PDB file of C-alpha atoms in Angstrom:
ATOM      1  CA  MET P   1      17.254 -50.019 -21.883  1.00 49.00           C
ATOM      2  CA  ARG P   2      17.998 -46.700 -20.245  1.00 73.00           C
ATOM      3  CA  TRP P   3      15.108 -45.964 -17.760  1.00 85.00           C
ATOM      4  CA  MET P   4      15.084 -42.374 -18.357  1.00 91.00           C
ATOM      5  CA  TRP P   5      11.986 -40.889 -19.157  1.00 95.00           C
ATOM      6  CA  ILE P   6      13.342 -37.238 -18.817  1.00 96.00           C
ATOM      7  CA  ASP P   7      15.603 -35.769 -21.494  1.00 96.00           C
ATOM      8  CA  ARG P   8      16.851 -32.557 -19.721  1.00 95.00           C
ATOM      9  CA  PHE P   9      16.219 -30.130 -17.036  1.00 96.00           C
ATOM     10  CA  LEU P  10      15.197 -26.440 -17.457  1.00 96.00           C
ATOM     11  CA  GLU P  11      15.638 -25.364 -14.152  1.00 96.00           C
ATOM     12  CA  PHE P  12      16.621 -26.784 -11.178  1.00 96.00           C
ATOM     13  CA  THR P  13      16.548 -25.010  -7.642  1.00 97.00           C
ATOM     14  CA  SER P  14      17.899 -26.796  -4.980  1.00 97.00           C
ATOM     15  CA  ARG P  15      15.344 -28.273  -1.892  1.00 98.00           C
ATOM     16  CA  LYS P  16      12.804 -25.791  -4.079  1.00 98.00           C
ATOM     17  CA  SER P  17      11.991 -26.464  -7.676  1.00 98.00           C
ATOM     18  CA  ALA P  18      12.624 -28.106 -11.087  1.00 98.00           C
ATOM     19  CA  LYS P  19      11.791 -28.648 -14.428  1.00 98.00           C
ATOM     20  CA  ALA P  20      12.622 -30.996 -16.980  1.00 98.00           C
ATOM     21  CA  VAL P  21      11.887 -31.810 -20.638  1.00 98.00           C
ATOM     22  CA  LYS P  22      10.328 -35.172 -22.363  1.00 98.00           C
ATOM     23  CA  ASN P  23      10.400 -35.228 -26.290  1.00 98.00           C
ATOM     24  CA  LEU P  24       7.990 -37.624 -27.669  1.00 98.00           C
ATOM     25  CA  SER P  25       9.591 -39.268 -30.351  1.00 97.00           C
ATOM     26  CA  ARG P  26       7.445 -41.283 -33.047  1.00 96.00           C
ATOM     27  CA  ALA P  27      10.646 -43.681 -33.019  1.00 95.00           C
ATOM     28  CA  GLU P  28      10.470 -44.459 -29.293  1.00 94.00           C
ATOM     29  CA  ASP P  29      10.030 -48.263 -28.859  1.00 94.00           C
ATOM     30  CA  LEU P  30       6.756 -48.088 -26.652  1.00 94.00           C
ATOM     31  CA  PHE P  31       4.598 -46.269 -29.733  1.00 96.00           C
ATOM     32  CA  ARG P  32       4.907 -49.462 -31.750  1.00 94.00           C
ATOM     33  CA  ASP P  33       2.498 -51.132 -29.260  1.00 95.00           C
ATOM     34  CA  HIS P  34       0.741 -48.300 -27.687  1.00 96.00           C
ATOM     35  CA  PHE P  35      -0.910 -47.828 -29.793  1.00 96.00           C
ATOM     36  CA  PRO P  36      -0.247 -48.649 -33.892  1.00 91.00           C
ATOM     37  CA  SER P  37      -2.246 -45.949 -35.226  1.00 92.00           C
ATOM     38  CA  TRP P  38      -2.407 -44.090 -32.193  1.00 96.00           C
ATOM     39  CA  PRO P  39       1.033 -42.609 -30.539  1.00 97.00           C
ATOM     40  CA  VAL P  40       0.104 -42.338 -27.306  1.00 98.00           C
ATOM     41  CA  MET P  41       2.289 -41.941 -24.302  1.00 98.00           C
ATOM     42  CA  PRO P  42       1.250 -44.185 -21.641  1.00 97.00           C
ATOM     43  CA  ALA P  43      -0.066 -42.562 -18.461  1.00 97.00           C
ATOM     44  CA  SER P  44       2.311 -44.522 -16.317  1.00 97.00           C
ATOM     45  CA  LEU P  45       5.106 -43.205 -18.152  1.00 97.00           C
ATOM     46  CA  ILE P  46       4.223 -39.757 -17.618  1.00 98.00           C
ATOM     47  CA  LEU P  47       4.047 -40.232 -14.019  1.00 98.00           C
ATOM     48  CA  GLU P  48       7.542 -41.799 -13.688  1.00 97.00           C
ATOM     49  CA  GLY P  49       8.490 -39.094 -16.023  1.00 97.00           C
ATOM     50  CA  LEU P  50       7.669 -36.933 -13.127  1.00 98.00           C
ATOM     51  CA  ALA P  51       8.636 -39.113 -10.450  1.00 97.00           C
ATOM     52  CA  GLN P  52      11.941 -38.789 -11.999  1.00 96.00           C
ATOM     53  CA  THR P  53      12.070 -34.892 -12.271  1.00 97.00           C
ATOM     54  CA  GLY P  54      10.528 -35.091  -8.471  1.00 98.00           C
ATOM     55  CA  GLY P  55      13.351 -37.548  -7.296  1.00 96.00           C
ATOM     56  CA  ILE P  56      16.316 -35.698  -8.657  1.00 96.00           C
ATOM     57  CA  LEU P  57      15.117 -32.751  -6.500  1.00 97.00           C
ATOM     58  CA  VAL P  58      14.742 -35.024  -4.040  1.00 97.00           C
ATOM     59  CA  GLY P  59      18.086 -36.642  -3.707  1.00 95.00           C
ATOM     60  CA  GLU P  60      20.013 -33.549  -4.506  1.00 95.00           C
ATOM     61  CA  ALA P  61      18.577 -31.859  -1.540  1.00 96.00           C
ATOM     62  CA  ASN P  62      20.892 -34.479   0.657  1.00 94.00           C
ATOM     63  CA  ASP P  63      23.519 -34.223  -1.662  1.00 93.00           C
ATOM     64  CA  PHE P  64      22.344 -38.210  -3.248  1.00 92.00           C
ATOM     65  CA  ARG P  65      23.386 -40.206   0.126  1.00 91.00           C
ATOM     66  CA  GLU P  66      19.867 -41.194   0.258  1.00 92.00           C
ATOM     67  CA  LYS P  67      18.143 -43.859  -1.255  1.00 91.00           C
ATOM     68  CA  VAL P  68      15.113 -42.095  -2.670  1.00 94.00           C
ATOM     69  CA  VAL P  69      12.309 -44.477  -3.726  1.00 93.00           C
ATOM     70  CA  LEU P  70       8.662 -43.746  -4.624  1.00 95.00           C
ATOM     71  CA  ALA P  71       6.502 -44.556  -2.202  1.00 94.00           C
ATOM     72  CA  LYS P  72       3.228 -43.458  -2.743  1.00 95.00           C
ATOM     73  CA  ILE P  73       1.044 -41.774  -5.791  1.00 96.00           C
ATOM     74  CA  ASN P  74      -0.885 -39.474  -3.242  1.00 92.00           C
ATOM     75  CA  LYS P  75      -3.400 -38.127  -6.186  1.00 93.00           C
ATOM     76  CA  ALA P  76      -2.882 -38.110  -9.624  1.00 97.00           C
ATOM     77  CA  ARG P  77      -5.109 -36.400 -12.893  1.00 98.00           C
ATOM     78  CA  PHE P  78      -4.778 -37.117 -16.412  1.00 98.00           C
ATOM     79  CA  HIS P  79      -6.967 -33.894 -18.232  1.00 98.00           C
ATOM     80  CA  ARG P  80      -5.775 -35.113 -22.235  1.00 98.00           C
ATOM     81  CA  GLU P  81      -3.335 -37.597 -24.038  1.00 98.00           C
ATOM     82  CA  ALA P  82      -0.013 -36.847 -24.863  1.00 98.00           C
ATOM     83  CA  LEU P  83       1.218 -37.944 -28.570  1.00 98.00           C
ATOM     84  CA  ALA P  84       4.186 -38.967 -30.295  1.00 98.00           C
ATOM     85  CA  GLY P  85       5.857 -35.305 -31.683  1.00 98.00           C
ATOM     86  CA  GLU P  86       4.929 -33.340 -28.537  1.00 98.00           C
ATOM     87  CA  GLN P  87       7.335 -31.800 -25.991  1.00 98.00           C
ATOM     88  CA  LEU P  88       6.200 -32.460 -21.933  1.00 98.00           C
ATOM     89  CA  THR P  89       7.522 -30.147 -19.527  1.00 98.00           C
ATOM     90  CA  TYR P  90       7.491 -31.699 -16.055  1.00 98.00           C
ATOM     91  CA  SER P  91       7.309 -29.068 -13.164  1.00 98.00           C
ATOM     92  CA  VAL P  92       7.791 -30.225  -9.741  1.00 98.00           C
ATOM     93  CA  GLU P  93       8.126 -28.171  -6.257  1.00 98.00           C
ATOM     94  CA  LEU P  94       8.977 -29.759  -3.153  1.00 98.00           C
ATOM     95  CA  LEU P  95       6.266 -29.838  -0.697  1.00 96.00           C
ATOM     96  CA  ASP P  96       8.195 -31.544   2.547  1.00 94.00           C
ATOM     97  CA  LEU P  97      11.767 -32.671   3.092  1.00 95.00           C
ATOM     98  CA  ARG P  98      12.065 -34.831   6.373  1.00 93.00           C
ATOM     99  CA  PRO P  99      14.763 -37.669   7.456  1.00 91.00           C
ATOM    100  CA  GLU P 100      12.738 -40.402   6.492  1.00 91.00           C
ATOM    101  CA  GLY P 101      11.470 -38.791   2.937  1.00 94.00           C
ATOM    102  CA  ALA P 102       9.697 -36.044   1.071  1.00 97.00           C
ATOM    103  CA  THR P 103       6.808 -35.070  -0.901  1.00 97.00           C
ATOM    104  CA  ILE P 104       6.740 -33.082  -4.308  1.00 98.00           C
ATOM    105  CA  SER P 105       3.492 -31.630  -6.412  1.00 98.00           C
ATOM    106  CA  GLY P 106       3.878 -31.767  -9.810  1.00 98.00           C
ATOM    107  CA  ALA P 107       2.676 -30.834 -13.018  1.00 98.00           C
ATOM    108  CA  VAL P 108       2.812 -31.738 -16.844  1.00 98.00           C
ATOM    109  CA  HIS P 109       2.316 -29.298 -19.534  1.00 98.00           C
ATOM    110  CA  ALA P 110       2.046 -29.897 -23.358  1.00 98.00           C
ATOM    111  CA  GLY P 111       2.586 -26.384 -24.908  1.00 97.00           C
ATOM    112  CA  ASN P 112       0.153 -24.374 -22.961  1.00 97.00           C
ATOM    113  CA  ASP P 113      -2.154 -27.583 -22.433  1.00 98.00           C
ATOM    114  CA  LEU P 114      -2.307 -28.917 -18.544  1.00 98.00           C
ATOM    115  CA  VAL P 115      -1.481 -32.583 -19.480  1.00 98.00           C
ATOM    116  CA  ALA P 116      -1.387 -34.295 -15.834  1.00 98.00           C
ATOM    117  CA  GLU P 117      -1.033 -33.134 -12.152  1.00 98.00           C
ATOM    118  CA  ALA P 118       0.197 -35.276  -9.430  1.00 98.00           C
ATOM    119  CA  GLU P 119       1.375 -35.247  -5.671  1.00 97.00           C
ATOM    120  CA  ILE P 120       4.151 -37.972  -5.138  1.00 98.00           C
ATOM    121  CA  MET P 121       5.897 -38.730  -1.746  1.00 97.00           C
ATOM    122  CA  PHE P 122       9.039 -40.307  -1.858  1.00 96.00           C
ATOM    123  CA  ALA P 123      10.860 -42.502   0.736  1.00 94.00           C
ATOM    124  CA  HIS P 124      14.296 -42.519   2.253  1.00 93.00           C
ATOM    125  CA  LEU P 125      15.000 -46.489   2.362  1.00 87.00           C
ATOM    126  CA  ASP P 126      16.146 -47.018   6.122  1.00 70.00           C
ATOM    127  CA  GLN P 127      19.439 -46.286   6.179  1.00 60.00           C
ATOM    128  CA  SER P 128      20.475 -48.978   8.604  1.00 50.00           C
ATOM    129  CA  ARG P 129      18.292 -51.588   6.972  1.00 58.00           C
ATOM    130  CA  SER P 130      19.216 -50.719   3.226  1.00 58.00           C
ATOM    131  CA  GLN P 131      22.412 -50.828   3.932  1.00 58.00           C
ATOM    132  CA  GLN P 132      22.333 -54.426   5.237  1.00 56.00           C
ATOM    133  CA  VAL P 133      20.660 -55.290   1.919  1.00 59.00           C
ATOM    134  CA  PHE P 134      21.792 -53.041  -0.693  1.00 60.00           C
ATOM    135  CA  GLY P 135      25.379 -52.195   0.853  1.00 64.00           C
ATOM    136  CA  GLU P 136      27.220 -48.774   0.310  1.00 64.00           C
ATOM    137  CA  HIS P 137      25.756 -48.153  -3.445  1.00 70.00           C
ATOM    138  CA  ASN P 138      23.336 -45.726  -4.150  1.00 74.00           C
ATOM    139  CA  PHE P 139      21.537 -47.985  -6.780  1.00 70.00           C
ATOM    140  CA  VAL P 140      18.946 -45.255  -7.552  1.00 75.00           C
ATOM    141  CA  PHE P 141      21.276 -42.394  -8.316  1.00 77.00           C
ATOM    142  CA  SER P 142      23.704 -44.464 -10.013  1.00 72.00           C
ATOM    143  CA  GLY P 143      24.813 -42.441 -12.910  1.00 71.00           C
ATOM    144  CA  GLU P 144      22.303 -41.657 -15.549  1.00 73.00           C
ATOM    145  CA  LEU P 145      19.983 -39.687 -13.938  1.00 73.00           C
ATOM    146  CA  LYS P 146      22.809 -38.071 -11.814  1.00 75.00           C
ATOM    147  CA  LYS P 147      24.496 -37.071 -15.353  1.00 80.00           C
ATOM    148  CA  LEU P 148      21.196 -35.166 -16.464  1.00 80.00           C
ATOM    149  CA  LEU P 149      21.643 -32.782 -13.781  1.00 81.00           C
ATOM    150  CA  GLY P 150      25.451 -32.255 -14.704  1.00 81.00           C
ATOM    151  CA  LEU P 151      23.879 -31.353 -17.919  1.00 81.00           C
ATOM    152  CA  ALA P 152      21.612 -28.726 -16.512  1.00 81.00           C
ATOM    153  CA  ARG P 153      24.307 -27.200 -15.009  1.00 81.00           C
ATOM    154  CA  LEU P 154      26.859 -27.379 -17.717  1.00 80.00           C
ATOM    155  CA  LEU P 155      24.263 -25.421 -19.959  1.00 81.00           C
ATOM    156  CA  LYS P 156      23.808 -23.223 -17.891  1.00 78.00           C
ATOM    157  CA  SER P 157      27.066 -21.861 -17.025  1.00 70.00           C
TER     158      SER P 157
ATOM    159  CA  MET Q   1      -7.007 -22.515  19.626  1.00 83.00           C
ATOM    160  CA  PRO Q   2      -9.070 -24.913  17.751  1.00 90.00           C
ATOM    161  CA  THR Q   3     -11.704 -27.041  19.577  1.00 93.00           C
ATOM    162  CA  HIS Q   4     -11.428 -30.913  20.151  1.00 94.00           C
ATOM    163  CA  ALA Q   5     -14.546 -30.977  17.434  1.00 96.00           C
ATOM    164  CA  GLU Q   6     -12.522 -28.933  15.126  1.00 96.00           C
ATOM    165  CA  ILE Q   7      -9.152 -31.193  15.510  1.00 97.00           C
ATOM    166  CA  TYR Q   8     -10.964 -34.265  15.143  1.00 97.00           C
ATOM    167  CA  GLN Q   9     -12.878 -32.819  12.073  1.00 97.00           C
ATOM    168  CA  LYS Q  10      -9.260 -31.185  10.457  1.00 97.00           C
ATOM    169  CA  VAL Q  11      -7.713 -35.247  11.795  1.00 98.00           C
ATOM    170  CA  ALA Q  12     -10.392 -37.082   9.893  1.00 98.00           C
ATOM    171  CA  GLU Q  13     -10.267 -35.024   6.767  1.00 97.00           C
ATOM    172  CA  THR Q  14      -6.497 -35.875   6.485  1.00 97.00           C
ATOM    173  CA  LEU Q  15      -6.612 -39.310   7.217  1.00 97.00           C
ATOM    174  CA  CYS Q  16      -9.908 -40.077   4.173  1.00 97.00           C
ATOM    175  CA  GLU Q  17      -7.540 -37.954   2.012  1.00 94.00           C
ATOM    176  CA  SER Q  18      -4.536 -39.986   2.978  1.00 95.00           C
ATOM    177  CA  LEU Q  19      -5.922 -43.472   3.166  1.00 96.00           C
ATOM    178  CA  ASN Q  20      -8.706 -43.114   1.015  1.00 93.00           C
ATOM    179  CA  VAL Q  21     -11.302 -44.056   2.812  1.00 96.00           C
ATOM    180  CA  ASP Q  22     -14.837 -42.664   3.056  1.00 96.00           C
ATOM    181  CA  PRO Q  23     -15.647 -40.196   5.748  1.00 96.00           C
ATOM    182  CA  GLU Q  24     -18.655 -42.167   7.251  1.00 96.00           C
ATOM    183  CA  ASP Q  25     -15.814 -44.837   8.383  1.00 96.00           C
ATOM    184  CA  VAL Q  26     -13.307 -42.418  10.040  1.00 97.00           C
ATOM    185  CA  ARG Q  27     -14.739 -43.028  13.896  1.00 97.00           C
ATOM    186  CA  PRO Q  28     -13.301 -41.955  16.704  1.00 97.00           C
ATOM    187  CA  GLU Q  29     -12.081 -45.707  18.045  1.00 97.00           C
ATOM    188  CA  ALA Q  30     -11.103 -46.907  14.275  1.00 97.00           C
ATOM    189  CA  THR Q  31      -7.715 -48.261  14.015  1.00 97.00           C
ATOM    190  CA  LEU Q  32      -5.513 -47.057  11.549  1.00 97.00           C
ATOM    191  CA  GLN Q  33      -4.494 -50.389   9.975  1.00 96.00           C
ATOM    192  CA  GLY Q  34      -7.021 -52.763  10.856  1.00 95.00           C
ATOM    193  CA  ASP Q  35      -9.992 -50.474  10.325  1.00 97.00           C
ATOM    194  CA  LEU Q  36      -8.542 -48.392   7.797  1.00 97.00           C
ATOM    195  CA  GLY Q  37      -5.931 -50.490   6.126  1.00 96.00           C
ATOM    196  CA  ALA Q  38      -2.836 -47.844   6.564  1.00 96.00           C
ATOM    197  CA  GLU Q  39       0.245 -49.802   5.514  1.00 92.00           C
ATOM    198  CA  SER Q  40       3.644 -48.882   7.036  1.00 87.00           C
ATOM    199  CA  ILE Q  41       4.567 -45.901   4.209  1.00 90.00           C
ATOM    200  CA  ASP Q  42       1.184 -43.926   4.957  1.00 94.00           C
ATOM    201  CA  PHE Q  43       2.061 -43.283   8.343  1.00 95.00           C
ATOM    202  CA  LEU Q  44       4.884 -41.021   6.540  1.00 93.00           C
ATOM    203  CA  ASP Q  45       2.212 -39.486   4.307  1.00 95.00           C
ATOM    204  CA  ILE Q  46       0.181 -39.122   7.106  1.00 96.00           C
ATOM    205  CA  VAL Q  47       3.012 -37.271   9.015  1.00 96.00           C
ATOM    206  CA  PHE Q  48       3.089 -35.006   6.262  1.00 94.00           C
ATOM    207  CA  ARG Q  49      -0.616 -33.887   6.213  1.00 95.00           C
ATOM    208  CA  LEU Q  50      -0.687 -33.444   9.663  1.00 97.00           C
ATOM    209  CA  GLU Q  51       2.088 -31.454   9.786  1.00 96.00           C
ATOM    210  CA  ARG Q  52       1.245 -29.331   6.580  1.00 94.00           C
ATOM    211  CA  SER Q  53      -2.671 -28.660   7.653  1.00 94.00           C
ATOM    212  CA  PHE Q  54      -1.939 -28.021  11.594  1.00 96.00           C
ATOM    213  CA  GLY Q  55       1.228 -26.483  10.980  1.00 95.00           C
ATOM    214  CA  ILE Q  56       3.283 -28.358  13.735  1.00 95.00           C
ATOM    215  CA  LYS Q  57       6.557 -30.464  13.863  1.00 95.00           C
ATOM    216  CA  ILE Q  58       6.617 -34.113  14.323  1.00 95.00           C
ATOM    217  CA  PRO Q  59       9.769 -35.215  15.221  1.00 94.00           C
ATOM    218  CA  ARG Q  60      10.699 -38.889  13.579  1.00 90.00           C
ATOM    219  CA  GLY Q  61       9.173 -42.046  16.012  1.00 90.00           C
ATOM    220  CA  GLU Q  62       7.241 -39.271  18.465  1.00 94.00           C
ATOM    221  CA  LEU Q  63       3.647 -39.954  16.809  1.00 96.00           C
ATOM    222  CA  PHE Q  64       4.024 -43.561  15.236  1.00 94.00           C
ATOM    223  CA  PRO Q  65       7.329 -45.286  17.240  1.00 91.00           C
ATOM    224  CA  GLU Q  66       9.369 -47.781  14.134  1.00 82.00           C
ATOM    225  CA  SER Q  67       9.911 -49.640  17.240  1.00 81.00           C
ATOM    226  CA  ILE Q  68       9.086 -49.549  20.680  1.00 84.00           C
ATOM    227  CA  PHE Q  69      10.602 -52.401  22.517  1.00 86.00           C
ATOM    228  CA  GLN Q  70      12.831 -53.958  19.959  1.00 81.00           C
ATOM    229  CA  GLY Q  71      12.570 -57.381  20.905  1.00 78.00           C
ATOM    230  CA  ASP Q  72      13.419 -56.748  24.888  1.00 86.00           C
ATOM    231  CA  PRO Q  73      12.730 -59.533  27.057  1.00 89.00           C
ATOM    232  CA  LYS Q  74      12.119 -57.092  29.652  1.00 92.00           C
ATOM    233  CA  PHE Q  75       9.282 -55.640  27.392  1.00 94.00           C
ATOM    234  CA  VAL Q  76       7.970 -58.899  26.061  1.00 93.00           C
ATOM    235  CA  GLN Q  77       7.770 -62.219  27.027  1.00 92.00           C
ATOM    236  CA  ASP Q  78       5.851 -65.106  25.179  1.00 91.00           C
ATOM    237  CA  GLY Q  79       3.881 -62.831  22.458  1.00 91.00           C
ATOM    238  CA  LYS Q  80       2.787 -60.178  25.493  1.00 93.00           C
ATOM    239  CA  VAL Q  81       3.954 -57.240  26.406  1.00 94.00           C
ATOM    240  CA  THR Q  82       4.720 -56.844  29.960  1.00 95.00           C
ATOM    241  CA  GLU Q  83       4.216 -54.614  32.773  1.00 95.00           C
ATOM    242  CA  ALA Q  84       7.574 -53.253  31.949  1.00 95.00           C
ATOM    243  CA  GLY Q  85       6.236 -52.814  28.477  1.00 95.00           C
ATOM    244  CA  ILE Q  86       3.188 -50.989  29.213  1.00 96.00           C
ATOM    245  CA  GLN Q  87       5.036 -48.383  31.773  1.00 96.00           C
ATOM    246  CA  GLU Q  88       7.214 -47.641  28.433  1.00 94.00           C
ATOM    247  CA  LEU Q  89       3.918 -47.790  26.584  1.00 95.00           C
ATOM    248  CA  ARG Q  90       2.854 -45.356  28.885  1.00 96.00           C
ATOM    249  CA  THR Q  91       6.226 -43.250  28.416  1.00 94.00           C
ATOM    250  CA  ARG Q  92       6.043 -43.271  25.015  1.00 94.00           C
ATOM    251  CA  LEU Q  93       2.843 -42.499  24.089  1.00 95.00           C
ATOM    252  CA  PRO Q  94       1.203 -40.569  26.673  1.00 95.00           C
ATOM    253  CA  PHE Q  95      -1.543 -40.103  23.819  1.00 96.00           C
ATOM    254  CA  ALA Q  96      -2.476 -43.471  23.487  1.00 96.00           C
ATOM    255  CA  ASP Q  97      -5.613 -45.376  25.058  1.00 95.00           C
ATOM    256  CA  VAL Q  98      -2.821 -48.088  26.850  1.00 96.00           C
ATOM    257  CA  ASP Q  99      -5.553 -48.938  29.227  1.00 96.00           C
ATOM    258  CA  LYS Q 100      -7.627 -50.678  26.884  1.00 94.00           C
ATOM    259  CA  PHE Q 101      -4.593 -52.093  25.072  1.00 95.00           C
ATOM    260  CA  ALA Q 102      -2.968 -53.338  28.897  1.00 95.00           C
ATOM    261  CA  LYS Q 103      -6.249 -55.899  29.602  1.00 95.00           C
ATOM    262  CA  ASP Q 104      -5.340 -58.010  26.759  1.00 95.00           C
ATOM    263  CA  PRO Q 105      -1.580 -57.043  26.157  1.00 95.00           C
ATOM    264  CA  GLN Q 106      -0.762 -59.325  23.248  1.00 94.00           C
ATOM    265  CA  LEU Q 107       2.089 -57.539  21.085  1.00 92.00           C
ATOM    266  CA  ALA Q 108       0.393 -58.670  17.619  1.00 92.00           C
ATOM    267  CA  LYS Q 109      -2.047 -56.158  18.632  1.00 93.00           C
ATOM    268  CA  ILE Q 110      -0.303 -53.495  19.151  1.00 93.00           C
ATOM    269  CA  GLY Q 111      -1.452 -51.592  15.970  1.00 93.00           C
ATOM    270  CA  ASP Q 112      -4.907 -51.152  17.674  1.00 94.00           C
ATOM    271  CA  LEU Q 113      -3.129 -48.429  19.811  1.00 96.00           C
ATOM    272  CA  PHE Q 114      -3.310 -46.217  16.790  1.00 97.00           C
ATOM    273  CA  THR Q 115      -6.721 -45.078  16.477  1.00 97.00           C
ATOM    274  CA  VAL Q 116      -8.029 -41.971  14.922  1.00 98.00           C
ATOM    275  CA  ALA Q 117      -8.544 -40.418  18.558  1.00 97.00           C
ATOM    276  CA  MET Q 118      -5.140 -41.611  19.361  1.00 97.00           C
ATOM    277  CA  VAL Q 119      -3.935 -38.852  16.339  1.00 98.00           C
ATOM    278  CA  THR Q 120      -6.462 -36.430  17.732  1.00 98.00           C
ATOM    279  CA  ARG Q 121      -5.258 -36.487  21.148  1.00 97.00           C
ATOM    280  CA  TYR Q 122      -1.644 -36.084  19.882  1.00 97.00           C
ATOM    281  CA  VAL Q 123      -2.484 -33.255  17.705  1.00 97.00           C
ATOM    282  CA  GLU Q 124      -4.254 -31.285  20.657  1.00 96.00           C
ATOM    283  CA  GLY Q 125      -1.310 -31.642  22.752  1.00 96.00           C
ATOM    284  CA  LYS Q 126       0.933 -30.340  20.155  1.00 96.00           C
ATOM    285  CA  LEU Q 127      -1.209 -27.703  19.453  1.00 95.00           C
ATOM    286  CA  ASN Q 128      -1.998 -26.810  23.405  1.00 89.00           C
ATOM    287  CA  GLY Q 129       1.806 -27.090  24.554  1.00 82.00           C
ATOM    288  CA  THR Q 130       1.319 -30.759  26.608  1.00 71.00           C
ATOM    289  CA  HIS Q 131       4.215 -32.256  24.718  1.00 61.00           C
ATOM    290  CA  ASN Q 132       6.396 -30.305  22.379  1.00 53.00           C
TER     291      ASN Q 132
END
């Protein structure tokens, strides 16, 4: 299973903002159980999509050298459910970026409807310690997530 | 230049938001970890928020050092901070109440240096240029 909860970037401005979309297909496994006759996207996975959009924005800011991990969800508000058949748009803005980590604010829309808002903090795993534990390999941005950004650039050019 | 009371109020609000605690729990002597339940990642969040709300720059490790003594036996012996260690604390954290800590300088209690009043003094110093 690929842990990817965004389909494509629509916009990407380095160190500033990004916008991505996620199409909610009725065929996705999760809708089989969540819920059988009411296919609603779990709020936690909406947040994951927002975190992936923001995490790539944060990772790209340092050319993917840092291991960017979700550290804290400062706040999150959910305004309505998102159902299979809808397209979610994740818009994030970089609020802070420091050597130790970053914060983004984000909003999720379905059409013109505001579905959710959140502020998410990411930490850069301590470089010396994470290298001891995980080695040189950046397991966060191993390939799939970076390819998403490559696709966005390809479509733009 | 905001007054001490104004700075304290803003620091308290920042800590309430970051640590999700009730305003009445935030007292000057409250310790961030022991009383307000801060975890390591919260310190980074607090730094972000203080920078934003006060428009200051907080260099890495200045307000919340990751490690002060690094296991140096000159500074710590038998679980207690030595006189040299106390001096090191005064130099590294001039805005902390080191006198209070020095009365019972157990390393395990070093987290108690980080109080609401300490953060307030740090921000005050930043705003009036005592430490840059």
